[in-house]
PDB file of C-alpha atoms in Angstrom:
ATOM      1  CA  MET A  25      16.581   8.708  -0.281  1.00  0.00           C
ATOM      2  CA  ARG A  26      17.122   6.237   1.647  1.00  0.00           C
ATOM      3  CA  PHE A  27      15.302   5.049   4.631  1.00  0.00           C
ATOM      4  CA  PRO A  28      16.939   4.689   8.101  1.00  0.00           C
ATOM      5  CA  ASP A  29      17.577   1.188   9.383  1.00  0.00           C
ATOM      6  CA  PRO A  30      16.240  -0.991  10.672  1.00  0.00           C
ATOM      7  CA  ALA A  31      14.657  -1.661   7.189  1.00  0.00           C
ATOM      8  CA  PRO A  32      11.342  -0.958   6.923  1.00  0.00           C
ATOM      9  CA  HIS A  33       8.908  -3.778   6.194  1.00  0.00           C
ATOM     10  CA  VAL A  34       6.062  -2.940   3.205  1.00  0.00           C
ATOM     11  CA  LEU A  35       3.416  -4.587   1.836  1.00  0.00           C
ATOM     12  CA  VAL A  36       2.397  -3.386  -1.778  1.00  0.00           C
ATOM     13  CA  VAL A  37      -1.120  -4.408  -2.835  1.00  0.00           C
ATOM     14  CA  ASP A  38      -2.206  -3.935  -6.081  1.00  0.00           C
ATOM     15  CA  ASP A  39      -3.620  -5.767  -8.788  1.00  0.00           C
ATOM     16  CA  GLU A  40      -1.143  -4.040 -11.666  1.00  0.00           C
ATOM     17  CA  ARG A  41       1.972  -6.256 -11.645  1.00  0.00           C
ATOM     18  CA  MET A  42       3.739  -2.861 -13.324  1.00  0.00           C
ATOM     19  CA  ILE A  43       2.843  -1.322 -10.290  1.00  0.00           C
ATOM     20  CA  ARG A  44       4.078  -3.221  -7.872  1.00  0.00           C
ATOM     21  CA  TRP A  45       6.835  -4.144 -10.126  1.00  0.00           C
ATOM     22  CA  SER A  46       7.903  -0.391 -10.139  1.00  0.00           C
ATOM     23  CA  LEU A  47       7.437   0.325  -5.953  1.00  0.00           C
ATOM     24  CA  ARG A  48       9.165  -2.874  -5.160  1.00  0.00           C
ATOM     25  CA  ALA A  49      11.919  -1.558  -6.981  1.00  0.00           C
ATOM     26  CA  GLY A  50      11.918   1.920  -5.669  1.00  0.00           C
ATOM     27  CA  LEU A  51      11.163   1.056  -2.296  1.00  0.00           C
ATOM     28  CA  GLU A  52      13.838  -1.719  -2.210  1.00  0.00           C
ATOM     29  CA  GLU A  53      16.301   1.117  -3.522  1.00  0.00           C
ATOM     30  CA  ALA A  54      15.523   3.037  -0.800  1.00  0.00           C
ATOM     31  CA  GLY A  55      15.987   0.408   1.535  1.00  0.00           C
ATOM     32  CA  ALA A  56      13.053  -1.400   2.584  1.00  0.00           C
ATOM     33  CA  ILE A  57      11.796  -5.109   2.546  1.00  0.00           C
ATOM     34  CA  VAL A  58       9.083  -5.138   0.072  1.00  0.00           C
ATOM     35  CA  GLU A  59       6.229  -7.875  -0.044  1.00  0.00           C
ATOM     36  CA  GLU A  60       3.470  -7.772  -2.760  1.00  0.00           C
ATOM     37  CA  ALA A  61       0.132  -9.191  -2.974  1.00  0.00           C
ATOM     38  CA  ALA A  62      -2.293  -8.711  -6.146  1.00  0.00           C
ATOM     39  CA  SER A  63      -5.363  -9.287  -4.381  1.00  0.00           C
ATOM     40  CA  LEU A  64      -7.267  -8.894  -1.519  1.00  0.00           C
ATOM     41  CA  ALA A  65      -7.423 -12.781  -0.364  1.00  0.00           C
ATOM     42  CA  GLU A  66      -3.485 -12.656  -0.977  1.00  0.00           C
ATOM     43  CA  ALA A  67      -3.122  -9.631   1.307  1.00  0.00           C
ATOM     44  CA  ARG A  68      -5.104 -10.933   3.760  1.00  0.00           C
ATOM     45  CA  ARG A  69      -2.482 -14.305   3.528  1.00  0.00           C
ATOM     46  CA  ARG A  70       0.680 -11.611   3.763  1.00  0.00           C
ATOM     47  CA  LEU A  71      -0.893  -9.969   6.948  1.00  0.00           C
ATOM     48  CA  GLU A  72      -0.918 -13.241   8.405  1.00  0.00           C
ATOM     49  CA  GLU A  73       2.598 -13.913   7.933  1.00  0.00           C
ATOM     50  CA  ALA A  74       3.939 -10.812   8.342  1.00  0.00           C
ATOM     51  CA  TRP A  75       2.958  -7.592  10.303  1.00  0.00           C
ATOM     52  CA  PRO A  76       4.531  -4.592   7.956  1.00  0.00           C
ATOM     53  CA  ASP A  77       5.711  -1.553   8.973  1.00  0.00           C
ATOM     54  CA  LEU A  78       3.650   0.095   6.204  1.00  0.00           C
ATOM     55  CA  VAL A  79       1.192  -0.780   3.357  1.00  0.00           C
ATOM     56  CA  LEU A  80       0.620   0.726   0.036  1.00  0.00           C
ATOM     57  CA  LEU A  81      -3.291  -0.208  -0.801  1.00  0.00           C
ATOM     58  CA  ASP A  82      -4.993   0.067  -4.468  1.00  0.00           C
ATOM     59  CA  MET A  83      -8.438   1.327  -3.558  1.00  0.00           C
ATOM     60  CA  ARG A  84      -9.697  -1.453  -6.402  1.00  0.00           C
ATOM     61  CA  LEU A  85      -8.572  -4.817  -6.532  1.00  0.00           C
ATOM     62  CA  PRO A  86     -10.513  -7.880  -8.190  1.00  0.00           C
ATOM     63  CA  ASP A  87     -11.893  -9.548  -5.484  1.00  0.00           C
ATOM     64  CA  GLY A  88     -13.057  -6.596  -3.595  1.00  0.00           C
ATOM     65  CA  SER A  89     -12.090  -2.967  -2.334  1.00  0.00           C
ATOM     66  CA  GLY A  90      -9.185  -1.656  -0.637  1.00  0.00           C
ATOM     67  CA  SER A  91     -10.912  -0.096   2.296  1.00  0.00           C
ATOM     68  CA  GLU A  92     -11.842  -3.407   3.378  1.00  0.00           C
ATOM     69  CA  LEU A  93      -8.446  -4.303   3.950  1.00  0.00           C
ATOM     70  CA  LEU A  94      -7.579  -0.970   5.165  1.00  0.00           C
ATOM     71  CA  SER A  95     -10.603  -1.433   8.349  1.00  0.00           C
ATOM     72  CA  GLU A  96      -9.275  -4.812   8.989  1.00  0.00           C
ATOM     73  CA  ALA A  97      -5.592  -3.717   9.196  1.00  0.00           C
ATOM     74  CA  LEU A  98      -6.264  -1.188  11.143  1.00  0.00           C
ATOM     75  CA  ALA A  99      -8.787  -3.011  13.422  1.00  0.00           C
ATOM     76  CA  GLN A 100      -5.416  -4.891  14.602  1.00  0.00           C
ATOM     77  CA  ASP A 101      -3.309  -2.231  14.779  1.00  0.00           C
ATOM     78  CA  PRO A 102      -4.888   1.480  14.526  1.00  0.00           C
ATOM     79  CA  GLU A 103      -1.324   2.750  14.230  1.00  0.00           C
ATOM     80  CA  LEU A 104      -0.532   1.189  11.027  1.00  0.00           C
ATOM     81  CA  PRO A 105       0.458   3.672   8.089  1.00  0.00           C
ATOM     82  CA  ILE A 106      -1.454   2.690   5.287  1.00  0.00           C
ATOM     83  CA  LEU A 107      -1.474   4.879   2.104  1.00  0.00           C
ATOM     84  CA  MET A 108      -4.056   4.216  -0.387  1.00  0.00           C
ATOM     85  CA  ILE A 109      -3.534   4.484  -4.071  1.00  0.00           C
ATOM     86  CA  THR A 110      -5.612   4.446  -7.050  1.00  0.00           C
ATOM     87  CA  ALA A 111      -6.153   5.423 -10.632  1.00  0.00           C
ATOM     88  CA  TYR A 112      -9.729   6.764 -10.032  1.00  0.00           C
ATOM     89  CA  GLY A 113      -8.791   9.748  -7.312  1.00  0.00           C
ATOM     90  CA  SER A 114     -11.182  11.785  -6.565  1.00  0.00           C
ATOM     91  CA  LEU A 115     -11.598  14.280  -3.829  1.00  0.00           C
ATOM     92  CA  GLU A 116     -14.651  12.193  -2.558  1.00  0.00           C
ATOM     93  CA  GLY A 117     -12.565   8.872  -2.405  1.00  0.00           C
ATOM     94  CA  ALA A 118      -9.688  10.587  -0.639  1.00  0.00           C
ATOM     95  CA  VAL A 119     -11.844  12.273   2.271  1.00  0.00           C
ATOM     96  CA  GLN A 120     -13.323   8.915   2.688  1.00  0.00           C
ATOM     97  CA  ALA A 121     -10.215   7.018   2.650  1.00  0.00           C
ATOM     98  CA  MET A 122      -8.912   9.507   5.077  1.00  0.00           C
ATOM     99  CA  ARG A 123     -12.226   9.237   7.297  1.00  0.00           C
ATOM    100  CA  ASP A 124     -11.592   5.802   7.262  1.00  0.00           C
ATOM    101  CA  GLY A 125      -7.854   6.074   8.716  1.00  0.00           C
ATOM    102  CA  ALA A 126      -5.321   6.563   5.881  1.00  0.00           C
ATOM    103  CA  GLN A 127      -2.319   7.696   6.171  1.00  0.00           C
ATOM    104  CA  ASP A 128      -2.581   9.600   2.546  1.00  0.00           C
ATOM    105  CA  TYR A 129      -4.129   9.140  -0.545  1.00  0.00           C
ATOM    106  CA  ILE A 130      -2.499   9.158  -3.592  1.00  0.00           C
ATOM    107  CA  ALA A 131      -3.724   9.401  -7.429  1.00  0.00           C
ATOM    108  CA  LYS A 132      -2.095   7.422  -9.606  1.00  0.00           C
ATOM    109  CA  PRO A 133       0.321   8.263 -11.810  1.00  0.00           C
ATOM    110  CA  PHE A 134       2.556   9.746  -9.148  1.00  0.00           C
ATOM    111  CA  GLU A 135       6.654  10.224  -9.069  1.00  0.00           C
ATOM    112  CA  LEU A 136       8.170   7.326  -6.895  1.00  0.00           C
ATOM    113  CA  ASP A 137      10.792   9.424  -5.571  1.00  0.00           C
ATOM    114  CA  GLU A 138       7.890  11.432  -4.076  1.00  0.00           C
ATOM    115  CA  LEU A 139       6.140   8.659  -2.561  1.00  0.00           C
ATOM    116  CA  VAL A 140       9.797   7.059  -1.110  1.00  0.00           C
ATOM    117  CA  HIS A 141      10.056  10.579   0.270  1.00  0.00           C
TER     118      HIS A 141
END
């Protein structure tokens, strides 16, 4: 599957290097422009540099919760699609993420093809 032109700008925020690498590889293959951040602080810097079309955001980061960034980003752009990803999936977490404005909630491990679709 390929993204339509123009290529979407995607920010991947996850502290696991291999998750960021695999998401970058799959999304770039599908035609996206991908930026990465390994922490909440780095994600905030990336958002100051360039506003993405989509954010893939891990719930647990070494310097805070992805929920913090979810709230901050949606306060600036309520239409920004943010997909929460976590290795600690729970029904309660999914419900809370959706209430907080996440577009979707995806538990690790996930199929990259399904995520791109």
